[in-house]
Coordinates of C-alpha atoms and ligand atoms in Angstrom, one line a residue:
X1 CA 170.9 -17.1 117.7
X2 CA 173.4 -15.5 115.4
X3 CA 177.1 -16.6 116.4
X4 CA 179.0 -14.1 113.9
X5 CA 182.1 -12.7 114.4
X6 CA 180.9 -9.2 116.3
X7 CA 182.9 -7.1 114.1
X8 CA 180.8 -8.6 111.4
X9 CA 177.3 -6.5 110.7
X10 CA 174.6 -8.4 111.8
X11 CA 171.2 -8.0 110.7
X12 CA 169.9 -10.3 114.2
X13 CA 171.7 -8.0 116.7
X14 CA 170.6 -5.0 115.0
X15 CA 166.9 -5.8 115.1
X16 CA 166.6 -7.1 118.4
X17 CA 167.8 -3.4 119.1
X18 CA 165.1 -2.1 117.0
X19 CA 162.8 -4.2 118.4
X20 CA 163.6 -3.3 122.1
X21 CA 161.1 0.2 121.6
X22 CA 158.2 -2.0 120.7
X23 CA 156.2 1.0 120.2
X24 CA 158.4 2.4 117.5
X25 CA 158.7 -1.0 115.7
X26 CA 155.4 -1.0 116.5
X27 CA 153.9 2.2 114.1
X28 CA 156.9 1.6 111.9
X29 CA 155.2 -1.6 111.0
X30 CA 152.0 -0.3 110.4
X31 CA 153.4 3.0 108.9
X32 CA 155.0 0.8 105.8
X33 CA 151.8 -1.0 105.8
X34 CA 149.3 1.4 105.3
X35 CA 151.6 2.2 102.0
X36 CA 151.4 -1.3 100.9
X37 CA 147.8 -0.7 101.1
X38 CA 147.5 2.7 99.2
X39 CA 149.5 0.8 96.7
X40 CA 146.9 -2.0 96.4
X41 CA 143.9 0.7 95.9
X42 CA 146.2 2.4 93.4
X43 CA 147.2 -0.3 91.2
X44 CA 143.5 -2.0 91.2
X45 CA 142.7 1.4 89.7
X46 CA 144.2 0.2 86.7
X47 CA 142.5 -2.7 84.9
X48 CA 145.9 -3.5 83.1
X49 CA 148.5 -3.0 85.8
X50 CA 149.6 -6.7 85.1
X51 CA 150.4 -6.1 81.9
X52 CA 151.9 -2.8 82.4
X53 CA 154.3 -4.6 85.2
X54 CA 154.7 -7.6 82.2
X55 CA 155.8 -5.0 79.9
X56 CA 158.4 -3.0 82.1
X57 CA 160.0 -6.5 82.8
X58 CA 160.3 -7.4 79.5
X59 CA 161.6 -3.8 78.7
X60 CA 164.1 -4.2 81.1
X61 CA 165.2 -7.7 80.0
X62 CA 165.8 -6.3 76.6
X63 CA 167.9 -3.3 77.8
X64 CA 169.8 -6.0 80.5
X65 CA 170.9 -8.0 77.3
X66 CA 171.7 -5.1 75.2
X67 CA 173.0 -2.7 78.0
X68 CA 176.5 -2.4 76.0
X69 CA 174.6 -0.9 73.1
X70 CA 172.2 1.1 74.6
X71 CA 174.5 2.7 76.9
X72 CA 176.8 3.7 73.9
X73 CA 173.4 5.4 71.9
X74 CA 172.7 7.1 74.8
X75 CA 176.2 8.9 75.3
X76 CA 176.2 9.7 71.9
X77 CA 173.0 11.1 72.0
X78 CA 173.7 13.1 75.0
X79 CA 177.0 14.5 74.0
X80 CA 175.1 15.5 70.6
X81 CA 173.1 17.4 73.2
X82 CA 175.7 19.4 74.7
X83 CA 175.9 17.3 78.3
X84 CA 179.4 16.3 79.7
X85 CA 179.2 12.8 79.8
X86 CA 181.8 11.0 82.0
X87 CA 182.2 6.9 83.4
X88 CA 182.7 5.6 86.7
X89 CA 184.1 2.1 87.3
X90 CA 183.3 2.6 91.2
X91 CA 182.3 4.9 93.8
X92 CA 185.4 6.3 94.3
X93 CA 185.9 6.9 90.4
X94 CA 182.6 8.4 90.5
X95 CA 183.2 10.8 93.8
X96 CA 186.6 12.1 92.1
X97 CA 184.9 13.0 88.9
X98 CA 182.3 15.3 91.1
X99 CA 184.7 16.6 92.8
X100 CA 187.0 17.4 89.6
X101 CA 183.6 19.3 88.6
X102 CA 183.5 21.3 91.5
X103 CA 186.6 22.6 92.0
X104 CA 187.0 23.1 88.4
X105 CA 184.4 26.0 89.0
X106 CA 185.5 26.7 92.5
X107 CA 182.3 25.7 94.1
X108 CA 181.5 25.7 98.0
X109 CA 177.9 24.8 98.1
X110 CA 176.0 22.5 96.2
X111 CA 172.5 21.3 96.8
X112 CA 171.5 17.7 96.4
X113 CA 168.2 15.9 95.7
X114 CA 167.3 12.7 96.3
X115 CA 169.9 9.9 94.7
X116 CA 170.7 6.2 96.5
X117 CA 173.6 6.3 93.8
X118 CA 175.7 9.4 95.4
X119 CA 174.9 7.3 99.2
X120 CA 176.2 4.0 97.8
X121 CA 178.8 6.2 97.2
X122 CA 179.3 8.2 100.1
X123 CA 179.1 10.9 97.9
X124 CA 178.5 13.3 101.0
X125 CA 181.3 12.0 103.7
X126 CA 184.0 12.6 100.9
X127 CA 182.4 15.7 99.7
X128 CA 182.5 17.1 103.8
X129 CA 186.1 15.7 103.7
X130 CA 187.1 18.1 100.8
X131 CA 185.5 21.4 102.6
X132 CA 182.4 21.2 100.8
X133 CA 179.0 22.0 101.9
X134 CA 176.8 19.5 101.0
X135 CA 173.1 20.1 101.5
X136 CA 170.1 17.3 100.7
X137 CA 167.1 19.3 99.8
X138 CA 164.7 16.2 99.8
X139 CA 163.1 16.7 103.4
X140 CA 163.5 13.3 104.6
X141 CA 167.0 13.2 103.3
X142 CA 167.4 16.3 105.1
X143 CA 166.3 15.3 108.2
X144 CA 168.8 12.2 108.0
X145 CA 171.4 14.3 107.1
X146 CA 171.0 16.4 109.8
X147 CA 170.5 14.2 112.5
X148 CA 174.1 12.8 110.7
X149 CA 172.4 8.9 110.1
X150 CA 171.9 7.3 106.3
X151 CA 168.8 7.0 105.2
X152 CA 166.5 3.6 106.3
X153 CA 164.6 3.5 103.5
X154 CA 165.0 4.5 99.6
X155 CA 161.6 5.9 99.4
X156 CA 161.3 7.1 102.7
X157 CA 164.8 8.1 104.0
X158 CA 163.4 9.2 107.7
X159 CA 160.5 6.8 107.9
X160 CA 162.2 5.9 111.2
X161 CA 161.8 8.9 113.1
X162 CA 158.9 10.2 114.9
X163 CA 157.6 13.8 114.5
X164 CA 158.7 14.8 117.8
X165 CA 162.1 13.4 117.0
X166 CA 162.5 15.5 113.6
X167 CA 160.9 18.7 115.9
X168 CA 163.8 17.9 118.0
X169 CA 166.5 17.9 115.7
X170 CA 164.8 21.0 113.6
X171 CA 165.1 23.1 116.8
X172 CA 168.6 22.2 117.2
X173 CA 170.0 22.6 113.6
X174 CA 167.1 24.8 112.6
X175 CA 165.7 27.0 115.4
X176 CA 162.4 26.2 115.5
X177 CA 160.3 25.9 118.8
X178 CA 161.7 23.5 121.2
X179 CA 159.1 21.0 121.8
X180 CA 157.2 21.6 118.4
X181 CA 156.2 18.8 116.4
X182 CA 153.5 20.0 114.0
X183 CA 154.4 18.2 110.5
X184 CA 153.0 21.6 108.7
X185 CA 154.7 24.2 111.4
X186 CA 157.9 21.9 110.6
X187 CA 157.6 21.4 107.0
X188 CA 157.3 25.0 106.2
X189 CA 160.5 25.9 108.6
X190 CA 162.6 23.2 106.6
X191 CA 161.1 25.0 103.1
X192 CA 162.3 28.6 104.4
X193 CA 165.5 27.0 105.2
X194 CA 165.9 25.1 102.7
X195 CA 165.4 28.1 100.2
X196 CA 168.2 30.0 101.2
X197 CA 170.4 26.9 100.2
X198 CA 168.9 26.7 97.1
X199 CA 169.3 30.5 96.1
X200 CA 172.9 30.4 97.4
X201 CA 174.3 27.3 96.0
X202 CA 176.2 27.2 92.7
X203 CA 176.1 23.8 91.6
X204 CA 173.1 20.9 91.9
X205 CA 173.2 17.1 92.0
X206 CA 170.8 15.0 91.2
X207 CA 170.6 11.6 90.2
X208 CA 168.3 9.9 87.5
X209 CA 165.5 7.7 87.7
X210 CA 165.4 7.1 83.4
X211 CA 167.7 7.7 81.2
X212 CA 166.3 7.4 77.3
X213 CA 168.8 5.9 74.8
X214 CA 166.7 7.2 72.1
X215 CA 166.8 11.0 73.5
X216 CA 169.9 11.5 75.5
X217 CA 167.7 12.4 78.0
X218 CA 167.0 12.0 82.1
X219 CA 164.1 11.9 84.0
X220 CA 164.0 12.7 87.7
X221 CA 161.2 12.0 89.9
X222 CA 160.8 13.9 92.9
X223 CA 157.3 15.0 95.0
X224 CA 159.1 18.2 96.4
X225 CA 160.1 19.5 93.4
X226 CA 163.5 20.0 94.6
X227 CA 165.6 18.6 91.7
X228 CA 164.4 20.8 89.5
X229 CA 164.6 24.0 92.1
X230 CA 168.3 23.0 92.3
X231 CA 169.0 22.6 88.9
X232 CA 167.3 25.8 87.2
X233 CA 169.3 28.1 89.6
X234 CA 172.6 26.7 89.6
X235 CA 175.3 27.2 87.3
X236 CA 176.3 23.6 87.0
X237 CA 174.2 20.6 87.0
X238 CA 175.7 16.9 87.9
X239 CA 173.3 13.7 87.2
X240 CA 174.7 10.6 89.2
X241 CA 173.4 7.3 87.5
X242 CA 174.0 3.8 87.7
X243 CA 174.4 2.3 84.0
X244 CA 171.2 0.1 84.5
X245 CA 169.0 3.1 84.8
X246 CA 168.4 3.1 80.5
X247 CA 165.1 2.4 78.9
X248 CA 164.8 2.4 75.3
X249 CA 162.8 5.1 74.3
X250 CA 160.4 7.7 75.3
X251 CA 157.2 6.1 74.4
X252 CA 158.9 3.2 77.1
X253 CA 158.5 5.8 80.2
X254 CA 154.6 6.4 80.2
X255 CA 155.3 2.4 81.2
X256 CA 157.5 2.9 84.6
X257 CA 156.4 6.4 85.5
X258 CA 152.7 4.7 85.9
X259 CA 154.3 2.2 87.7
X260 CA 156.6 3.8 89.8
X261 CA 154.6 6.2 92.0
X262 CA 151.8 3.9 92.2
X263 CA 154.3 1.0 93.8
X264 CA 156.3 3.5 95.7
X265 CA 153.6 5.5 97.4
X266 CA 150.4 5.0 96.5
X267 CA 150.7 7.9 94.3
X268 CA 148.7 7.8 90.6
X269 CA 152.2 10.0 89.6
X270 CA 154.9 11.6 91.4
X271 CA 154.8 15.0 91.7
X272 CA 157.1 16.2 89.5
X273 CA 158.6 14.2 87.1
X274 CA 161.6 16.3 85.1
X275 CA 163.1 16.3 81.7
X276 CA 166.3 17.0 81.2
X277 CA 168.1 17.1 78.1
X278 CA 170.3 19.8 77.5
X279 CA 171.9 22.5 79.7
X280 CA 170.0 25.4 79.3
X281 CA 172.0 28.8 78.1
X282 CA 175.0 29.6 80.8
X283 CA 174.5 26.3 82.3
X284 CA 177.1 23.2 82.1
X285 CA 175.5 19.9 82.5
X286 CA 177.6 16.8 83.5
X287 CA 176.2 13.3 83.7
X288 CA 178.1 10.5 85.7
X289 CA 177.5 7.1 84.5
X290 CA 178.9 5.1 87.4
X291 CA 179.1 0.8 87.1
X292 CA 179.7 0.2 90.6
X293 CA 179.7 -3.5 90.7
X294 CA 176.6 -3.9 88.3
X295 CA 178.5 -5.2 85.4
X296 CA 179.6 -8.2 87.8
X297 CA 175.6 -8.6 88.7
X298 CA 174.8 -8.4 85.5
X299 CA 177.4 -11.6 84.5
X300 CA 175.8 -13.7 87.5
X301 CA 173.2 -15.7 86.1
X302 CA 170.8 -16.1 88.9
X303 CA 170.9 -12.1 89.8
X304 CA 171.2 -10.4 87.0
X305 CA 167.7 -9.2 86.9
X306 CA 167.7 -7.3 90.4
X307 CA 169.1 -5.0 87.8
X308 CA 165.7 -4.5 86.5
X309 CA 164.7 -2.2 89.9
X310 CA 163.6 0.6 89.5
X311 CA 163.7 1.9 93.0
X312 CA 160.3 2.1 93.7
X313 CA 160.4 0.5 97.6
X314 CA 157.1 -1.8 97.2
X315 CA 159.5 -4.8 98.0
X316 CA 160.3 -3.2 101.3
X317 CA 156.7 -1.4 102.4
X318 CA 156.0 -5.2 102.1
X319 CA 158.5 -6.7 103.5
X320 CA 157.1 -8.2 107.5
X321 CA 161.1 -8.3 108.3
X322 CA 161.8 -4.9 107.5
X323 CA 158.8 -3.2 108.5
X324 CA 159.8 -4.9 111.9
X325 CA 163.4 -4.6 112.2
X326 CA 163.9 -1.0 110.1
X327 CA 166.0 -0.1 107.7
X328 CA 168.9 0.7 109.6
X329 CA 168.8 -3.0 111.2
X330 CA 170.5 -3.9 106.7
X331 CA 173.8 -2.1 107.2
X332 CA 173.5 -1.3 103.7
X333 CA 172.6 1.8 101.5
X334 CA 169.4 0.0 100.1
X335 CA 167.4 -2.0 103.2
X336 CA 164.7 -4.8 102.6
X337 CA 164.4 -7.7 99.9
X338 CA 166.2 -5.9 96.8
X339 CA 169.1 -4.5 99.7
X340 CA 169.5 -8.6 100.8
X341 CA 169.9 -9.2 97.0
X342 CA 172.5 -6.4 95.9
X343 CA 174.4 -6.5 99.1
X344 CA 176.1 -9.5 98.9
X345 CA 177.3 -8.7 95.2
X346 CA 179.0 -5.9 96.8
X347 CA 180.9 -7.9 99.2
X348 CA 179.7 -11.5 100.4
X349 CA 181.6 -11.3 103.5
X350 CA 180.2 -8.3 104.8
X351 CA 176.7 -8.9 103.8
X352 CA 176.3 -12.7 104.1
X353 CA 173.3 -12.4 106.8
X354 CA 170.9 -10.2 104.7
X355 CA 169.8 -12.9 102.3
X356 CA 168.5 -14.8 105.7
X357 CA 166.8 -11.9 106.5
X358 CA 163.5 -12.9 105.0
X359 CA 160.3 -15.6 105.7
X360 CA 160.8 -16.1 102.0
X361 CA 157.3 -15.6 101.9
X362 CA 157.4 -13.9 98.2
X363 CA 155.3 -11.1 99.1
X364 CA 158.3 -8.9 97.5
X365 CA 157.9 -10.6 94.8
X366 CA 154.4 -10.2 94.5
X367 CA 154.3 -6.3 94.1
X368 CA 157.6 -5.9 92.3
X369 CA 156.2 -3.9 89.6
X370 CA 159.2 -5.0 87.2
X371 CA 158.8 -8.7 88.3
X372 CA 162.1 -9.4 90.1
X373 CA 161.9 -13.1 91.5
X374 CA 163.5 -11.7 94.8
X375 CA 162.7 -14.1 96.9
X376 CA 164.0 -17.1 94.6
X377 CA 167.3 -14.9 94.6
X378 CA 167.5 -14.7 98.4
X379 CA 166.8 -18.2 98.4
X380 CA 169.5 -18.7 96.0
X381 CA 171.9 -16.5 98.0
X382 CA 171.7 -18.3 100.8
X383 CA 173.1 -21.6 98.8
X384 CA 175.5 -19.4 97.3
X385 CA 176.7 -18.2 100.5
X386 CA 177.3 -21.7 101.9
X387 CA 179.3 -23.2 99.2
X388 CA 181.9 -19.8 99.6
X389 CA 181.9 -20.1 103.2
X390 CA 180.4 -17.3 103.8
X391 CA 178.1 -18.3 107.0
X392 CA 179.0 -18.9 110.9
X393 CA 180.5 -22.6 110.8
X394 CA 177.8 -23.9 113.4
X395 CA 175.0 -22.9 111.1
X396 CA 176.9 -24.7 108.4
X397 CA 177.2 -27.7 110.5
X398 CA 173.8 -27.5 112.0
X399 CA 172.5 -27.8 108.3
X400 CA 174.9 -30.4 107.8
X401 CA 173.2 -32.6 110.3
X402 CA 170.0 -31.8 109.5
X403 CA 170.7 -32.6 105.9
X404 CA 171.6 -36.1 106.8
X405 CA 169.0 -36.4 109.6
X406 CA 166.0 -35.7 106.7
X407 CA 167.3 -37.9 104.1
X408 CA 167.9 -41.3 106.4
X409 CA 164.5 -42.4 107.2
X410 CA 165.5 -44.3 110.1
X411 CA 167.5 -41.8 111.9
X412 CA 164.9 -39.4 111.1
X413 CA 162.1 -41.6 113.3
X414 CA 164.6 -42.0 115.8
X415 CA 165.4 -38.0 115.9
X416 CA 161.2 -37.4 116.1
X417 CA 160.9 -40.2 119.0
X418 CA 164.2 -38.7 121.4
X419 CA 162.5 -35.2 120.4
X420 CA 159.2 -36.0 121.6
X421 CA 160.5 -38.2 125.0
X422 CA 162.6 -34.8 125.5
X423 CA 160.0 -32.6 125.2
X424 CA 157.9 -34.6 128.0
X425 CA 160.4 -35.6 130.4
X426 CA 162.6 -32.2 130.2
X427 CA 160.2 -29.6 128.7
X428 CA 162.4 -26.8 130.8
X429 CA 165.4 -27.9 128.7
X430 CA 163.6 -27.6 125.5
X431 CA 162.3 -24.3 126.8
X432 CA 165.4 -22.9 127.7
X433 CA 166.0 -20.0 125.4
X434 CA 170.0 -19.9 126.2
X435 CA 170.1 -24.0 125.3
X436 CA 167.6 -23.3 122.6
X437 CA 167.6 -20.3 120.6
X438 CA 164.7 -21.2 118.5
X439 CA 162.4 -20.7 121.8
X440 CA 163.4 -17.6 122.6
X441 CA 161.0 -15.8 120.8
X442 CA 158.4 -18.7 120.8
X443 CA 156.9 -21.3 122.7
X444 CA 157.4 -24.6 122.1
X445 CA 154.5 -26.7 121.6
X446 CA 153.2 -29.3 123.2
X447 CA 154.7 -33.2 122.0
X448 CA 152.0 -35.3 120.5
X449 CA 151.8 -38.9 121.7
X450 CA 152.5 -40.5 118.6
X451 CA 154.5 -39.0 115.5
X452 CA 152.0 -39.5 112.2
X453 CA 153.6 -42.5 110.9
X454 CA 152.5 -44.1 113.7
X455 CA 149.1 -42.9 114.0
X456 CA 148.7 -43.8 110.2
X457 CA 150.0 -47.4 110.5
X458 CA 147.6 -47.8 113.3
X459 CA 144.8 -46.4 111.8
X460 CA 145.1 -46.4 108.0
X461 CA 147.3 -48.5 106.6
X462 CA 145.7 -51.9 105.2
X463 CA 146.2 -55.0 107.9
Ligands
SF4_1 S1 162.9 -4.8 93.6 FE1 161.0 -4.3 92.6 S2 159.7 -3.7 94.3 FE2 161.7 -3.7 95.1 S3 162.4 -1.6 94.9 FE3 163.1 -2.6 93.0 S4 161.4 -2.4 91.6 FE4 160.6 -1.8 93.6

């Protein structure tokens, strides 16, 4: 049982919430699963998907160590192609520059696609607090926006909510049928709606899932299409990035793009994926390239390559603690096993329980397709986390014993001998969940007679 400070987040409480609508946790769970699946089918369709992932890692690794240089080609390459290139050493660097933009060409509604950068920066709540219309065109993101919660998943912002939920919330915000839940009947009402913001809006934001030193170029991948709708009707066009989004060169991206869609969804390719490298006649392009704590991951030895991600949400479709306890259950922008890792760079107070948030059972790491150890680094959280303090003092302490109880051989028989007597003479004390939060989700099992040490020195150790 978690004993931190209430006002702290708390990834426990949070999910014993979740958990209380068993049926939602229930086909949340199996939801995420059946994409872990399609993403097994998909990637055994290619005979050298390990050396595809082998190569994307190593591709990263290179642009980790050079990121300095790279990130200087690129802005000189993109500048040589007419975009507006501008840095961000935080979120609220980065929201003042967009906001510069827009009232520089005295917008008042902007459409946005899909981009966990602009939500790590609350892109939208300071936007809203400035009289600006924000509108996320991605129909998940919509949906989330609407019912005014952040996204639970990067992949799959409304994974969370049922289809009569979103019917719900479409009726209010949207006026579709009261009691309709239909995906298509709904789907089609939030394209007819959402194409009105489109043709009205003067400026789009996207964000950037590669950006090509080589080129000065940005990919975005999208299976709506939306980034691009956005983009070739407004005036202005802002890409949000984080400075670890670089590869190389062009010939790099046949590498992720196979990668991506496959790990994220199952997908051989998203959709759509969109070049962008100049503005096109009339249009002003801006790119933000926005550090945001990365440059302190990056000087961490043990972490630096979470910066490898490339968003793709395998680690979390995975993930038997998130697909249990939702996204929401993180109280961060990114949920799961890469969330738990970038979280506490952020601010290790705040985010000190999501590294224990995991069986460590390395299934992240498994499907990574850019090879991220992530569940050596939430391992390595965790000890990290203890040094600076950063956990509730009884867990400390508890360890603490522990720690001397498994490395004193006698007290460690004597520990196993009072825990076994206990166990038999007060099994309702060992039971109790309140005395004994480890029960309260399991039962305890029943004391052998002897502990193996004894059974071995009775029955195989020579006379
Ligand atoms: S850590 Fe790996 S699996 Fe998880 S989102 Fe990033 S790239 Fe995908």
């Amino acid at each position: 049982m978690s004993n931190r400070n209430t006002t702290t987040p708390d990834h426990a409480a949070a999910s014993a919430k979740f958990l209380l609508d068993q049926e939602r946790a229930n086909w949340h769970d199996q939801a995420l699963w059946f994409i872990r699946q399609k993403r097994d089918v998909t990637a055994r369709q290619i005979p050298d998907w390990e050396q595809l992932r082998n190569a994307a890692s190593q591709i990263k690794q290179n642009v980790l160590a050079n990121l300095d240089d790279y990130l200087i080609q690129f802005e000189k390459k993109a500048l040589e192609n007419g975009i507006k290139v501008h840095w961000a050493a935080d979120g609220a660097e980065h929201n003042r520059i967009v906001l510069d933009i827009i009232q520089k060409h005295g917008v008042q509604k902007l459409v946005k696609s899909k981009s966990m950068l602009t939500e790590e920066c609350h892109l939208n709540d300071f936007l809203t607090s400035n009289g600006i219309d924000v509108v996320d065109t991605d129909l998940g993101e919509r949906i989330v926006q609407l019912a005014k919660e952040p996204p639970s998943h990067i992949v799959l912002p409304s994974i969370h909510k049922r289809k009569e939920e979103v019917g719900e919330i479409f009726h209010q915000h949207l006026g579709t049928e009261k009691g309709a839940s239909d995906p298509a009947y709904l789907t089609e009402s939030a394209r007819q709606h959402l194409r009105e913001k489109f043709l009205t809006a003067d400026l789009a934001i996207t964000g950037v899932n590669f950006a090509i030193a080589e080129t000065g170029g940005l990919v975005v991948c999208t299976n709506e299409g939306n980034a691009d709708m956005g983009v070739h009707l407004a005036k202005v066009h802002i890409a949000c990035m984080g400075i670890e989004k670089i590869i190389p060169k062009a010939e790099h991206l046949g590498v992720f793009l196979r990668l991506l869609a496959r790990s994220a969804t199952g997908q051989p390719i998203t959709t759509y994926s969109s070049h962008f490298h100049k503005p096109r006649a009339g249009q002003e392009m801006h790119l933000v390239l926005v550090d945001n704590g990365r440059s302190t991951q990056l000087g961490r030895p043990h972490f630096y390559n979470s910066l490898k991600c490339i968003r793709c949400g395998a680690c979390i479709n995975t993930c038997p603690v998130y697909r249990r306890s939702g996204g929401h259950s993180y109280h961060n922008t990114i949920a799961g096993p890469i969330g738990a890792i970038l979280a506490p760079n952020a601010d290790m107070r705040k985010n000190a329980d999501l590294p224990f948030a995991s069986t460590l059972c390395g299934s992240c790491t498994n499907v990574c397709p850019v090879k991220i150890d992530i569940h050596n680094q939430l391992y390595q959280w965790r000890q990290v986390l203890v040094q600076e303090g950063h956990v509730p003092k009884s867990k400390a302490q508890g360890m603490k014993v522990m720690a001397n109880v498994l490395s004193n051989p006698r007290l460690y028989r004597v520990a196993g001998k009072s825990g076994r007597l206990m166990m038999r003479m007060m099994p309702g004390l060992a039971n109790n969940k309140a005395l004994n939060p480890w029960a309260k989700q399991r039962e305890m099992p029943q004391p052998p007679k002897e502990s193996f040490r004894d059974w071995y020195l009775k029955n195989r150790s020579e006379k």
